[in-house]
Every structure is written in structure tokens, then in C-alpha cells.
Amino acid sequence: MTTSERIGALDVARIRRDFPILDRKVYGQPLVYFDNAATSQKPRQVIEALTHYYETSNANIHRAVHLLGEEATAEYEGVREKVSRFINAPSPECIVFTRNTSESINLVAYAWGRANVSAGDEIVVTVMEHHSNFVPWQQLAQETGAKLVVIGVKEDQTLDLDDGLSSYLSERTKIVAITHANNTVGTINPVKELAAEAHRAGALVLVDAAQSVPHMPVDVQDLDCDFLAFSAHKMLGPTGVGVLYARRELLAEMPPFLTGGEMISKVTIDETTWNGIPAKFEAGTPNIADVVAFGAAIDYLSDLGMQNVREHEKEITEYALRRLKQLESITIYGPEDIDVHGGVISFNYPGVHPHDVGTIVDRQGVAIRSGHGCNQPLMRSLDISGVARASFYVYNTAAEVDVFIDALGDVGDRFNG
Ligand code: C6P
């Protein structure tokens, strides 16, 4: 690979011009933003959609008879249709807007979980779950007396499925909650195959897609999952918008998570009946403006093509892995096979705290994440407290990887020599 700006499928030079923040300097150096797994940067198109909405159509939705209210409702519902098409959901009714992935998963753990899980039932998760897809299930198990079954990882941080998923399932398994792509070691899990196996055992499947929907084509009907959760802010959209996809029958049967305005059908002093789906799960005034701007992010990614996004990230990740492996005394985590490795790389130097690594590269303008990455069970299983992590997106270049490698310089020697 050369250090040219054009990598594979994407015209990165053109893309970069859409991101105003990439023009700024950090400690006098051009910003190299490698913290995309935490949140992505936003293109001008998304920022302008947000401003345009407030300047032209701002009103509350689903309740006003005036024109602004109708326009705002149409824009908001239009984005629900876009999201539905983006992940190939069978209907926009299957899309619930939340605040983020964490809230989407909590919605399922509370609304579905409290109604369907009881003492002696089993919930299967993996040790590589982000806390957002671990703690809600752990708490549900503790509250109901259900058993939490945890799938471990092998040495290359792929799931330990040598004896098949069935070895973790029983006739009491109610749900398998699994991440599509891990956010620290980068493992991409075979969720389609796992969903088929879980369904054969009569269990439902929730996919944490916070690190997959932004980075690769995801088709919920092809995966055949029951629930799938992701966040707008990791895919060029604004903060404060999450998505829960759920099968229509499940949403129809589930009790609400939050109650209040707009999620009701009828309220009397004695009782309340619920609105239809998905309104039943969107109590109160939602984050209208950010949902509208999220629509611009989906348009942007759709124009790039999600397969192209994945190809670009694969190439940049392979290049970064090759360069990192040349550094002295570095430990790199995650699977070798790039087909099951997302666009994140975590690493450590012996005896060097990841925060020190993060601070050193920051002084050269390179933003990475350091710490446990909300993956404490996984960190514990690797016997480490945290990692330094670089994560890539559509605007990152091989030239930026070179800046990052130069910024790492002699970190290993400096601390140990
Ligand atoms: N991971 C990271 O730096 P929220 O914060 O609710 O939008 O997303 C939570 C979440 C759930 N699942 C996975 C796999 C994730 O990676 C995240 C967020 C960020 O890796 C913040 S810890």
C-alpha cells in the first residue's frame, strides 16, 4: 500500500472535504481522528440538515394540525423509513427511535425481559460484550433469578464456539444477546449462524450492532435476528439518537418501557391502553431534529455504499496492523483474519499504561482511545486493565496511519529502557 489518499473503494480526498473538523489543528498538528468507535465525526451535510430543520420546520410531531407540525412529522417518519431500508427491515413499524444503543438494549431487557424471563431461565451473553449489552442482562438475571451463561473467547479473541453454540443453550434459554462486532479487539462474530442455532433451540436473539451497522452492510432479515440495536452518532449522525429494530410480533406483544405522552391510546383515571407500534415505545417528545439530521447521515453512507465502507476499513486496518507489527515489544489484540476483524485495533506496550500511550500520540494530533473500552469482563479475561485503541472510518487515510506510527515512535523503549 502506498500512502496515497485514495484507498480502494472510497474517494477519501473528496470525503474529507465534507468534514469541517478535519481542518482543525491539535497542539499545532493536523487532527488525525482515530477514535471513531467512540463516536464518528459529522459531515457538513448532517450539520446543515440539523440547522435547516431548526430554521425551517421546527415543531412538535404527531400532535399538531398546523403545517409546521405536519412537515416535522413527515421528516421524522421519513427517516424511520430510511433506517428501515438501510438495514432491510420488513417495515418502518419495526424501527423504534431511542437515545442510543444502550437505551435500545435496556428497552428490550426491561420491557421484553421482565415479561418473559423468570427464575431458572437462562440468558446467554459473551465475555466480549460491551457493558451496554452485558449489564442489562446481568441485572435482569439477578432480579429474576435467571442464570447468566457467558461464552468465553479463545487466544485470538474469537468466541470459544468449538463445541457449538448449542453447548451453551438449554431448553431454558430465553435469549442470546451477542455483539456483531466487538469495540476493542475488533472481532466480528458469525451472528447469522448463531441466530439460526439459537432459534433451533427456541431462544430469541439480540444483536448489538453498534460497531457493525456503521461499518458494513447489515440486513436484519438475512441475519434473522429478533432485536438489533445501534447508535446514530457512530455513523456520521448526531448524538442522542439510537435505533432498536425488533420483529413486529415482539413489539406488538411487549409492554411499554417508558410511559407518558404520545405512547397511549386512551387514558382514564383507572387505566391506560397503549398506542400501536412503534409509538408505544416512544414516550414524550423525541429527539426530532437529530433524527432528521440522522437521515442525512444515512443518505451519505448509502451514497458511499456500505460494502465500499467495509472494504476501505479492511484495507486501512490491514495496513495499520502491518505497520504496528513492525514496532518493538508491542502486543496487538484481536483476530489475525481480517475478514473477522473490524476497523479497530487495540494494543499495549509492556509496562506502559494505555493512557500514557494516548497522551503521547495526542500531542502529535492523533486522537485514540485508551482504557477498558467498556469491556471490563473481556479485559479481565485477557488479564489486562485496558488497551490503547485506534479505530478508523471513511475519512481516514494510510497517510494518517503513518503519522500515528511516527507519533508512537519509541514509546516502548522510552518507558522500558
Ligand atoms: N462504544 C467505544 O468507545 P452508546 O454509547 O449507547 O451509543 O453505545 C454503547 C455501545 C454498545 N455496544 C458497543 C459494541 C459499543 O461499542 C458501544 C459504544 C464506545 O467503544 C463507547 S464505550
PDB file of C-alpha atoms in Angstrom, residues 242-386:
ATOM      1  CA  GLY A 242     -30.416   5.294  18.881  1.00  0.00           C
ATOM      2  CA  VAL A 243     -32.277   2.628  16.955  1.00  0.00           C
ATOM      3  CA  LEU A 244     -33.954  -0.534  18.095  1.00  0.00           C
ATOM      4  CA  TYR A 245     -35.065  -2.907  15.377  1.00  0.00           C
ATOM      5  CA  ALA A 246     -37.431  -5.616  16.591  1.00  0.00           C
ATOM      6  CA  ARG A 247     -39.653  -8.161  14.922  1.00  0.00           C
ATOM      7  CA  ARG A 248     -43.152  -6.731  14.627  1.00  0.00           C
ATOM      8  CA  GLU A 249     -44.868  -9.519  16.652  1.00  0.00           C
ATOM      9  CA  LEU A 250     -42.447  -8.987  19.517  1.00  0.00           C
ATOM     10  CA  LEU A 251     -43.006  -5.228  19.609  1.00  0.00           C
ATOM     11  CA  ALA A 252     -46.762  -5.786  19.451  1.00  0.00           C
ATOM     12  CA  GLU A 253     -46.691  -8.176  22.434  1.00  0.00           C
ATOM     13  CA  MET A 254     -44.169  -6.294  24.573  1.00  0.00           C
ATOM     14  CA  PRO A 255     -45.377  -3.935  27.296  1.00  0.00           C
ATOM     15  CA  PRO A 256     -44.028  -0.362  27.059  1.00  0.00           C
ATOM     16  CA  PHE A 257     -40.669   0.597  28.538  1.00  0.00           C
ATOM     17  CA  LEU A 258     -41.426   4.247  29.373  1.00  0.00           C
ATOM     18  CA  THR A 259     -44.915   5.673  29.719  1.00  0.00           C
ATOM     19  CA  GLY A 260     -46.322   9.161  29.114  1.00  0.00           C
ATOM     20  CA  GLY A 261     -47.236  11.357  26.177  1.00  0.00           C
ATOM     21  CA  GLU A 262     -47.980  10.024  22.702  1.00  0.00           C
ATOM     22  CA  MET A 263     -47.453   6.361  23.578  1.00  0.00           C
ATOM     23  CA  ILE A 264     -51.037   5.939  24.765  1.00  0.00           C
ATOM     24  CA  SER A 265     -54.285   5.148  23.016  1.00  0.00           C
ATOM     25  CA  LYS A 266     -56.692   6.069  25.829  1.00  0.00           C
ATOM     26  CA  VAL A 267     -56.195   7.196  29.424  1.00  0.00           C
ATOM     27  CA  THR A 268     -58.863   7.152  32.123  1.00  0.00           C
ATOM     28  CA  ILE A 269     -58.469   7.608  35.866  1.00  0.00           C
ATOM     29  CA  ASP A 270     -58.354   3.830  36.230  1.00  0.00           C
ATOM     30  CA  GLU A 271     -56.436   2.569  33.250  1.00  0.00           C
ATOM     31  CA  THR A 272     -54.456   3.275  30.108  1.00  0.00           C
ATOM     32  CA  THR A 273     -54.316   1.498  26.778  1.00  0.00           C
ATOM     33  CA  TRP A 274     -51.294   1.700  24.513  1.00  0.00           C
ATOM     34  CA  ASN A 275     -50.763   3.227  21.114  1.00  0.00           C
ATOM     35  CA  GLY A 276     -49.737   0.950  18.219  1.00  0.00           C
ATOM     36  CA  ILE A 277     -46.139   0.192  17.320  1.00  0.00           C
ATOM     37  CA  PRO A 278     -43.669   1.810  17.234  1.00  0.00           C
ATOM     38  CA  ALA A 279     -45.306   4.792  19.005  1.00  0.00           C
ATOM     39  CA  LYS A 280     -45.894   2.623  22.106  1.00  0.00           C
ATOM     40  CA  PHE A 281     -42.121   2.748  22.692  1.00  0.00           C
ATOM     41  CA  GLU A 282     -41.515   6.450  22.041  1.00  0.00           C
ATOM     42  CA  ALA A 283     -42.914   8.240  25.097  1.00  0.00           C
ATOM     43  CA  GLY A 284     -42.758  12.030  25.136  1.00  0.00           C
ATOM     44  CA  THR A 285     -41.265  14.423  22.599  1.00  0.00           C
ATOM     45  CA  PRO A 286     -38.482  12.552  20.824  1.00  0.00           C
ATOM     46  CA  ASN A 287     -35.177  13.947  19.584  1.00  0.00           C
ATOM     47  CA  ILE A 288     -36.830  15.199  16.384  1.00  0.00           C
ATOM     48  CA  ALA A 289     -34.089  17.432  14.990  1.00  0.00           C
ATOM     49  CA  ASP A 290     -31.332  14.879  15.487  1.00  0.00           C
ATOM     50  CA  VAL A 291     -33.431  12.117  13.938  1.00  0.00           C
ATOM     51  CA  VAL A 292     -33.962  14.382  10.912  1.00  0.00           C
ATOM     52  CA  ALA A 293     -30.195  15.022  10.666  1.00  0.00           C
ATOM     53  CA  PHE A 294     -29.583  11.276  11.058  1.00  0.00           C
ATOM     54  CA  GLY A 295     -31.456  10.918   7.771  1.00  0.00           C
ATOM     55  CA  ALA A 296     -28.686  12.927   6.081  1.00  0.00           C
ATOM     56  CA  ALA A 297     -26.077  10.589   7.586  1.00  0.00           C
ATOM     57  CA  ILE A 298     -27.886   7.568   6.176  1.00  0.00           C
ATOM     58  CA  ASP A 299     -28.065   9.236   2.764  1.00  0.00           C
ATOM     59  CA  TYR A 300     -24.340   9.953   2.960  1.00  0.00           C
ATOM     60  CA  LEU A 301     -23.406   6.365   3.841  1.00  0.00           C
ATOM     61  CA  SER A 302     -25.855   4.950   1.300  1.00  0.00           C
ATOM     62  CA  ASP A 303     -24.198   7.076  -1.415  1.00  0.00           C
ATOM     63  CA  LEU A 304     -20.784   5.710  -0.428  1.00  0.00           C
ATOM     64  CA  GLY A 305     -22.114   2.138  -0.337  1.00  0.00           C
ATOM     65  CA  MET A 306     -21.678   0.075   2.823  1.00  0.00           C
ATOM     66  CA  GLN A 307     -19.650  -2.617   1.062  1.00  0.00           C
ATOM     67  CA  ASN A 308     -17.222   0.113  -0.040  1.00  0.00           C
ATOM     68  CA  VAL A 309     -17.070   1.408   3.543  1.00  0.00           C
ATOM     69  CA  ARG A 310     -16.165  -2.080   4.756  1.00  0.00           C
ATOM     70  CA  GLU A 311     -13.551  -2.567   2.009  1.00  0.00           C
ATOM     71  CA  HIS A 312     -11.953   0.773   2.843  1.00  0.00           C
ATOM     72  CA  GLU A 313     -11.773  -0.060   6.546  1.00  0.00           C
ATOM     73  CA  LYS A 314     -10.385  -3.505   5.832  1.00  0.00           C
ATOM     74  CA  GLU A 315      -7.558  -2.021   3.786  1.00  0.00           C
ATOM     75  CA  ILE A 316      -6.674   0.666   6.283  1.00  0.00           C
ATOM     76  CA  THR A 317      -6.858  -1.806   9.182  1.00  0.00           C
ATOM     77  CA  GLU A 318      -4.611  -4.289   7.360  1.00  0.00           C
ATOM     78  CA  TYR A 319      -2.132  -1.531   6.619  1.00  0.00           C
ATOM     79  CA  ALA A 320      -2.146  -0.259  10.217  1.00  0.00           C
ATOM     80  CA  LEU A 321      -1.740  -3.819  11.542  1.00  0.00           C
ATOM     81  CA  ARG A 322       1.231  -4.381   9.245  1.00  0.00           C
ATOM     82  CA  ARG A 323       2.911  -1.176  10.406  1.00  0.00           C
ATOM     83  CA  LEU A 324       2.153  -1.740  14.097  1.00  0.00           C
ATOM     84  CA  LYS A 325       3.589  -5.256  13.984  1.00  0.00           C
ATOM     85  CA  GLN A 326       6.935  -3.747  12.990  1.00  0.00           C
ATOM     86  CA  LEU A 327       7.146  -1.873  16.298  1.00  0.00           C
ATOM     87  CA  GLU A 328       9.274  -3.242  19.096  1.00  0.00           C
ATOM     88  CA  SER A 329       7.657  -5.051  22.032  1.00  0.00           C
ATOM     89  CA  ILE A 330       4.061  -4.241  21.122  1.00  0.00           C
ATOM     90  CA  THR A 331       1.172  -6.631  21.859  1.00  0.00           C
ATOM     91  CA  ILE A 332      -1.723  -6.427  19.391  1.00  0.00           C
ATOM     92  CA  TYR A 333      -5.104  -7.953  20.217  1.00  0.00           C
ATOM     93  CA  GLY A 334      -7.840  -9.387  18.032  1.00  0.00           C
ATOM     94  CA  PRO A 335      -8.138 -11.983  15.280  1.00  0.00           C
ATOM     95  CA  GLU A 336      -5.479 -12.238  12.532  1.00  0.00           C
ATOM     96  CA  ASP A 337      -8.075 -12.938   9.855  1.00  0.00           C
ATOM     97  CA  ILE A 338      -9.118  -9.534   8.504  1.00  0.00           C
ATOM     98  CA  ASP A 339     -12.455 -10.980   7.360  1.00  0.00           C
ATOM     99  CA  VAL A 340     -13.458 -11.296  11.014  1.00  0.00           C
ATOM    100  CA  HIS A 341     -11.679  -8.139  12.217  1.00  0.00           C
ATOM    101  CA  GLY A 342     -13.499  -4.789  12.150  1.00  0.00           C
ATOM    102  CA  GLY A 343     -11.833  -1.404  11.766  1.00  0.00           C
ATOM    103  CA  VAL A 344     -10.457  -1.210  15.305  1.00  0.00           C
ATOM    104  CA  ILE A 345      -7.018  -2.159  16.603  1.00  0.00           C
ATOM    105  CA  SER A 346      -6.133  -2.464  20.267  1.00  0.00           C
ATOM    106  CA  PHE A 347      -2.605  -2.807  21.556  1.00  0.00           C
ATOM    107  CA  ASN A 348      -0.357  -2.451  24.579  1.00  0.00           C
ATOM    108  CA  TYR A 349       3.282  -1.960  25.411  1.00  0.00           C
ATOM    109  CA  PRO A 350       4.534  -3.944  28.396  1.00  0.00           C
ATOM    110  CA  GLY A 351       4.761  -1.756  31.478  1.00  0.00           C
ATOM    111  CA  VAL A 352       3.212   1.275  29.753  1.00  0.00           C
ATOM    112  CA  HIS A 353      -0.242   2.466  30.790  1.00  0.00           C
ATOM    113  CA  PRO A 354      -2.552   2.890  27.771  1.00  0.00           C
ATOM    114  CA  HIS A 355      -3.366   6.418  28.982  1.00  0.00           C
ATOM    115  CA  ASP A 356       0.310   7.323  28.563  1.00  0.00           C
ATOM    116  CA  VAL A 357       0.213   5.997  25.001  1.00  0.00           C
ATOM    117  CA  GLY A 358      -2.942   8.035  24.339  1.00  0.00           C
ATOM    118  CA  THR A 359      -1.373  11.198  25.748  1.00  0.00           C
ATOM    119  CA  ILE A 360       1.856  10.810  23.767  1.00  0.00           C
ATOM    120  CA  VAL A 361       0.098  10.467  20.418  1.00  0.00           C
ATOM    121  CA  ASP A 362      -2.405  13.210  21.299  1.00  0.00           C
ATOM    122  CA  ARG A 363       0.487  15.695  21.483  1.00  0.00           C
ATOM    123  CA  GLN A 364       1.114  14.843  17.814  1.00  0.00           C
ATOM    124  CA  GLY A 365      -2.544  15.473  16.939  1.00  0.00           C
ATOM    125  CA  VAL A 366      -3.630  11.810  16.967  1.00  0.00           C
ATOM    126  CA  ALA A 367      -6.833  11.052  18.903  1.00  0.00           C
ATOM    127  CA  ILE A 368      -7.109   7.428  20.047  1.00  0.00           C
ATOM    128  CA  ARG A 369      -8.956   5.858  22.959  1.00  0.00           C
ATOM    129  CA  SER A 370      -7.292   4.250  25.944  1.00  0.00           C
ATOM    130  CA  GLY A 371      -8.726   2.253  28.823  1.00  0.00           C
ATOM    131  CA  HIS A 372     -11.043  -0.723  29.214  1.00  0.00           C
ATOM    132  CA  GLY A 373     -13.380   0.445  26.434  1.00  0.00           C
ATOM    133  CA  CYS A 374     -16.448  -0.596  28.481  1.00  0.00           C
ATOM    134  CA  ASN A 375     -15.231  -4.186  28.019  1.00  0.00           C
ATOM    135  CA  GLN A 376     -14.152  -4.989  31.581  1.00  0.00           C
ATOM    136  CA  PRO A 377     -15.132  -8.688  31.503  1.00  0.00           C
ATOM    137  CA  LEU A 378     -13.092  -9.135  28.301  1.00  0.00           C
ATOM    138  CA  MET A 379     -10.136  -7.166  29.719  1.00  0.00           C
ATOM    139  CA  ARG A 380     -10.220  -9.328  32.823  1.00  0.00           C
ATOM    140  CA  SER A 381     -10.233 -12.496  30.736  1.00  0.00           C
ATOM    141  CA  LEU A 382      -7.131 -11.182  28.926  1.00  0.00           C
ATOM    142  CA  ASP A 383      -5.594 -10.314  32.293  1.00  0.00           C
ATOM    143  CA  ILE A 384      -5.129  -6.642  31.398  1.00  0.00           C
ATOM    144  CA  SER A 385      -6.737  -3.471  32.711  1.00  0.00           C
ATOM    145  CA  GLY A 386      -7.053  -1.754  29.366  1.00  0.00           C
TER     146      GLY A 386
END
